Amino acid sequence: MKRRRGSLRTAFAYLAAVVLSWPLESTIIVRDPGGLTAETAALILSGQQGGDLAIEAIAAPLAWASGSVTVGLFVEVNGCDLISGQQEEELRVEILVYAIAGEANVRGYVLQAFELDLGRYGEALAAGGFKFNGQLDLPPGDYSLAIMVRSPGEATQSLGLRRVALSVPTPDTQPVLLQPRFSVAEGLWINGFQVLAAAKEGGLSRARLQEAARWSAAKPLLPIGGRVEVLLPVFGLPGSFRDISFELLDGRGHVVGEAEFEVEGPAEAAAGWIVDRAVPAFLTGSFQLSGEPSGVPAGEYVIRAKARGPAGEPIYSPVLPVIVAAESDEPGSWATANRREQVPAPIGNPELPTRTRRTKVQAKDVELLKRRYAAILDLSTGDDRAGAASALRLFEQEAVAEFGERGIPSLVAAEMGLIKALGKESPDSLVPVARLHHQAYREHRSSRAFLLATHARNLALAIVELYIAGGTTEESARFMVLRHKESRGLVGSRLLASFGGDLQRGGLRRFSERLFRRALECDDTNEAALLGMGASFEKYSEYAEAVSYFERLVAAQPQSGEGRLRLGINQRRLGRKAKARKQLERVIKGNYLRWVQSLAYQELAQMDLEAGDLKRSADLLERGLERFPNEPKFYLQLAYLRNAAGEPWRAQAELDRLSRVREPDSEDSPRYTYSNWPADALDRAWDQTDEDVDSRLEALAAVLAAAAEGFAP
Amino acid sequence: MSRSAAGALALFLLVCGGGRAAAMEVVISRPELGVPIFGKVDVRVEVYPASAEVDRVELFLDGEFIGAATGSSPFVISIDVGEENRAHEILAVAYAASGDSVHSSLQTPPIHVDGEFKVELQQLYVTPEFEGGAQALTRADFEIYDRDVRQEIVTFERGDVPFTAVLLVDSSRSMIGGPLRTALHGARVFFDGMKALDEAKLLLFSDRILYETPFTSFSSVLSLGLSQVKAAGGTAINDYLYLGIERVQARQGRRVVVLLSDGIDVTSVLRMEQVRQAIRMNQAVLYWIVPPLGEGGGGAGHRSAWRDPEEHERQRELLAQTVLESGGRIVELESLEQTSGAFETVLQELRGQYVLGYYPPVTGRAGTWHPTEVRTRGGRLKIRSRVGYYERPQEFTSRDSRQP
């Protein structure tokens, strides 16, 4: 009987292709996206929008066949946002799109990753951005496209989220206007294309997709007074086309401008298509926006097409966001149009290059937030630290709710503003603040507010770096030396490793490794960091690297049972049996956690079995059972050994003993514990930082009191 | 008298002498000396010299007259010595025409026995795959080959043979909530379809046993307390499949193990190679119900601290191979909603199976591989059955080793 192998493939197929950028004739490398973490999937389905990366997108139904419609998908990403903070030569950009019908029915998806050589494309990206050109096959209906763009570099983990409505009509008796489409100015975008394995019926070939991409500006710039070329797909529109116009609407849905559509004909690409009820016609033409004083002022609007139906009733197309630009402005995209001011990057590494801000932070908002933030910090110096973390979480959520797109930038300005002031007076005061934001990060994640979690993470790490770099006043330096013997490096290392562990559990491998490495720069004996690094390499089957970190750990922290255990297991994987045996035997003889020792017995018994020494293996397991009589794996191993020795009746006896084992429900099995990220060392690091925080609360309270005097009434 | 004349006279007297001068001898040339004999045996008696005038040869077995033969040497007489393992004495008496007789006897030894092996009936579960509707087959329609030697079918039964089943349901973290509920609903469908003499055990596992029932035919016992079980933990398929196989091996009847899992093992201490060895030692047939990857299951390309993606895939492939080698089947689901249907499919197949029993040839060397093959008359049908088994150590009873 044959199994159907196809159904056992990964859910996200890897489309391997070489893509050509357009209009630049150079190569962008398509990469294996590597799948998604559960957190990423949850984030994209959460409905949140915004993030570090500014995104605009348009989805355009392009071809109908056999109950399925091929929809062109065009995602534009602000280039400055992409390259901001990048310290690597290769920029990785991941595009994920879900087409969601109803509540959460995913009817289609796209997942693709690209690598761009910044040496080659950096300048062009800074001048414009990156544009993904792809397609989805969907049945007719209404969808919400959930779009995520992620750039997971070692130094940054920027992402952006966007939702775009899509309506895919069926040809029927009603005339339909589809969303108007505007041409893309040349040279604005670095293009990455999704390439299909083979052109299929109803799908688009690469050439057709490229052609469709010419009319795919996601948020076009419309010059006042200038003629604007537009492509308008229509279904079954009776009569002539003189009745079509375009309306501009403001944020409240009011029509603020109208322009007549001067039709020039069907688009070249659609030459030969006829206007009937089954096939759309792609009309090309232009319109002109009136200038001031009676015309529309520059700003952001939405545009829609309007026509008359069979009975003279108005028919509207879906809207498209646009920017009406002054005629004097140079041609550009929404990405360049919004680059009004450069704001120094207030988060992350202070040395990061500037980042574009799309929104203006208002001073009065910042002042208000700063006061409220100071009150929360003060609360954290008391007994209810958990309450302070919850208060911080709520405070940040409210800020985002209240200020909308200005929310996070305002929070950054307020929080970082106060933090810097505190740090100048007393670097030690930053330790409790960093911990507070770390706790807020955990709370945001638990409540699935992932954008705020990202903000909390970035802020916490910036605070730690600020702390490690130290304050600038002599007084603060003296204060620190007198009160704390441990260096900032040791404390900072613990804070960083603790955060690294959280990121590791969240599936952010590269970011977590970066934090562990940084922690080791500050303290090269940090157990949590060494374990975290080793476990990361182990999980990705890089066993030699893993061994190197575990060896360092065992040398620096001989009491680390988990370190020895992992070292032994990985040495066995590398075929270093004698070394493996030595470590595992030391674990058995030492005084370590139950799960660590139990696992050492299991692994040694397996080694003896593989060596053909059944008796030695069985004896070892029996000794293990004397210490851990409720370990079910020992019975299973013994049963196997008895069978292998030709004693099936003894095997059954072992399994009868297993029936009487009662495992505690609250504990994970040793093998399961091992398969998870190291938790015990991270828990210890967390507890140690609790002590670090406790001893510095007084310092925070003192500087807060001083700072409060400086607040405006 | 001249010398030549005296010689001729001596020769004449020798030839014409009354037997004494030309002595007749009888030899039992078959069976061979020192070889135990059982059942039908051809006894060959030779009389010398060839020219001797033999009236008849009589044969005695263990003191009893068996038969006689006439004619000329060699004389072959067929006798039946029976199946008992014992020594025999064959006595052949040749009578000359003159009435004189000569005799010869042969002792055959028994097989020297230190003890006795208890040979278990080997059962093969055979699933024919009919095109265009099921047909009723008879014993004569089947042939069993064990190590390429055709075997006598000792027992022949169809479908209604009671079975003993272990249902292993993956209850790891990936099955939290809806997937586990759906899986357990499917298991209940299986239990409700059992007949009075069928028995089953339900075993919910993750990286440990979350729930295990006794073997029972009462559906209500199997379902008791299920609603309180929560999926949690990692997945140790190899370990608990091994346990399921061993549990069912200790039972009577047709032995079945049904596994519902995506097949990605993370936390087992045993490898699938070891489980495969176990199923080859036992007589259970395996069924594997596979939920769609990502829906109650992990994904291919899975990696863990224990295995890289390639090794995970290899273990999974080996699981599939093991299932098919047992004569079982893999049922892949396109959605979890098909779980109940899958359990029903397994049950229906069990009802349509044929159970053929034979006493396997025993080498006495545990671990000897016995490839098995079931053929149908004319080779018309496609059938599924296990591909072989390892000879189990036979239960041995020691006896007095003195010769009887």
Short mmCIF file of C-alpha atoms in Angstrom, two decimals, chain A residues 1-5 7-11 535 538-541 543 566 569-570 573 599 602-603 606 609-610 632-633 636-637 639-641 643-644 646-649 651-652 655-656 658-659 663-676, chain B residues 129 173 207-209 212 233-236 239-240 242-243 246-247 249-250 266-271 273-275 277 281 288 290 293 299-301 303-309 313 316-317 320 324 328-330 332-334 382 384 392-395:
data_model
loop_
_atom_site.label_atom_id
_atom_site.label_comp_id
_atom_site.label_asym_id
_atom_site.label_seq_id
_atom_site.Cartn_x
_atom_site.Cartn_y
_atom_site.Cartn_z
CA MET A 1 0.00 0.00 0.00
CA LYS A 2 1.41 3.40 -0.82
CA ARG A 3 1.16 6.43 1.39
CA ARG A 4 0.23 9.67 -0.21
CA ARG A 5 3.39 11.62 0.39
CA SER A 7 -0.29 15.29 2.30
CA LEU A 8 2.71 14.93 4.60
CA ARG A 9 4.49 18.05 3.31
CA THR A 10 4.98 21.16 5.36
CA ALA A 11 2.03 23.51 5.46
CA ALA A 535 20.71 24.92 23.81
CA GLU A 538 21.66 22.06 19.98
CA LYS A 539 18.10 22.65 18.84
CA TYR A 540 19.34 23.61 15.40
CA SER A 541 21.54 20.50 15.27
CA TYR A 543 26.22 20.07 17.98
CA ARG A 566 23.77 18.59 27.89
CA ILE A 569 24.47 14.15 25.46
CA ASN A 570 25.97 16.30 22.75
CA ARG A 573 26.03 12.82 19.35
CA LEU A 599 17.99 11.55 32.20
CA GLN A 602 18.53 6.81 30.69
CA GLU A 603 21.24 8.01 28.33
CA GLN A 606 21.14 3.47 26.07
CA LEU A 609 22.67 -1.16 25.15
CA GLU A 610 24.20 0.14 21.94
CA PRO A 632 8.47 5.21 33.73
CA LYS A 633 11.23 5.31 31.13
CA LEU A 636 10.30 0.66 29.37
CA GLN A 637 14.02 0.40 28.86
CA ALA A 639 11.36 -4.31 29.33
CA TYR A 640 13.17 -3.82 26.07
CA LEU A 641 16.38 -5.20 27.55
CA ASN A 643 13.11 -8.97 25.51
CA ALA A 644 16.47 -8.46 23.86
CA GLY A 646 15.31 -13.51 25.27
CA GLU A 647 13.28 -13.20 28.45
CA PRO A 648 9.86 -12.02 27.36
CA TRP A 649 8.24 -13.06 30.63
CA ALA A 651 9.75 -7.99 30.08
CA GLN A 652 6.10 -8.37 30.97
CA LEU A 655 5.66 -3.53 32.39
CA ASP A 656 3.51 -4.77 35.24
CA LEU A 658 5.17 0.24 35.28
CA SER A 659 1.42 -0.08 35.80
CA GLU A 663 3.86 10.13 38.32
CA PRO A 664 3.20 13.54 39.79
CA ASP A 665 0.93 15.47 37.46
CA SER A 666 2.63 18.74 38.20
CA GLU A 667 6.00 17.75 36.80
CA ASP A 668 7.02 17.42 33.21
CA SER A 669 8.93 14.32 32.30
CA PRO A 670 12.73 14.68 32.18
CA ARG A 671 12.89 14.20 28.44
CA TYR A 672 10.20 16.79 27.88
CA THR A 673 11.94 19.21 30.21
CA TYR A 674 15.15 18.71 28.26
CA SER A 675 13.40 19.32 24.96
CA ASN A 676 12.23 22.72 26.17
CA GLU B 129 -8.48 -6.07 -1.01
CA ARG B 173 0.13 19.70 23.64
CA ASP B 207 5.53 12.31 27.07
CA ARG B 208 3.97 10.18 29.78
CA ILE B 209 0.78 8.20 30.30
CA GLU B 212 -4.93 4.14 30.87
CA GLY B 233 3.30 17.73 27.33
CA GLY B 234 5.48 16.38 24.58
CA THR B 235 5.13 13.28 22.44
CA ALA B 236 6.68 9.89 23.11
CA ASP B 239 7.80 4.43 23.98
CA TYR B 240 4.05 4.08 24.22
CA TYR B 242 6.12 -0.25 22.41
CA LEU B 243 4.09 -0.42 25.58
CA GLU B 246 3.69 -5.48 24.75
CA ARG B 247 0.40 -5.02 26.56
CA GLN B 249 0.93 -9.41 23.32
CA ALA B 250 0.09 -10.75 26.75
CA VAL B 266 10.19 13.92 20.42
CA THR B 267 10.66 12.56 23.92
CA SER B 268 10.94 8.78 23.64
CA VAL B 269 13.86 6.94 25.07
CA LEU B 270 13.32 4.06 22.62
CA ARG B 271 13.95 4.45 18.94
CA GLU B 273 14.05 0.66 15.25
CA GLN B 274 13.51 -0.92 18.65
CA VAL B 275 9.74 -0.72 18.36
CA GLN B 277 11.88 -5.14 16.45
CA MET B 281 8.62 -10.42 17.66
CA TRP B 288 -2.04 4.29 12.24
CA VAL B 290 -2.73 10.29 10.95
CA LEU B 293 -0.07 18.03 9.93
CA GLY B 299 4.72 19.93 11.07
CA ALA B 300 7.14 18.01 9.03
CA GLY B 301 10.49 19.75 9.23
CA ARG B 303 13.21 19.93 15.00
CA SER B 304 13.84 19.42 18.65
CA ALA B 305 16.67 19.16 21.12
CA TRP B 306 16.53 15.40 20.57
CA ARG B 307 16.45 15.14 16.80
CA ASP B 308 17.03 17.22 13.71
CA PRO B 309 14.34 17.40 11.00
CA GLU B 313 11.34 12.33 9.27
CA ARG B 316 8.32 8.78 11.02
CA GLU B 317 9.05 6.90 7.82
CA ALA B 320 4.99 3.89 8.52
CA LEU B 324 2.73 -1.79 6.81
CA GLY B 328 -1.81 -3.06 9.01
CA ARG B 329 -2.77 0.16 7.37
CA ILE B 330 -2.24 3.89 7.49
CA GLU B 332 -4.54 9.65 6.63
CA LEU B 333 -7.10 12.24 7.58
CA GLU B 334 -7.71 15.37 5.57
CA LYS B 382 -4.24 -8.33 -3.50
CA ARG B 384 -2.19 -7.60 3.15
CA ARG B 392 10.56 -15.80 19.86
CA PRO B 393 12.43 -17.75 22.49
CA GLN B 394 10.26 -20.80 22.93
CA GLU B 395 9.14 -21.85 26.35
#
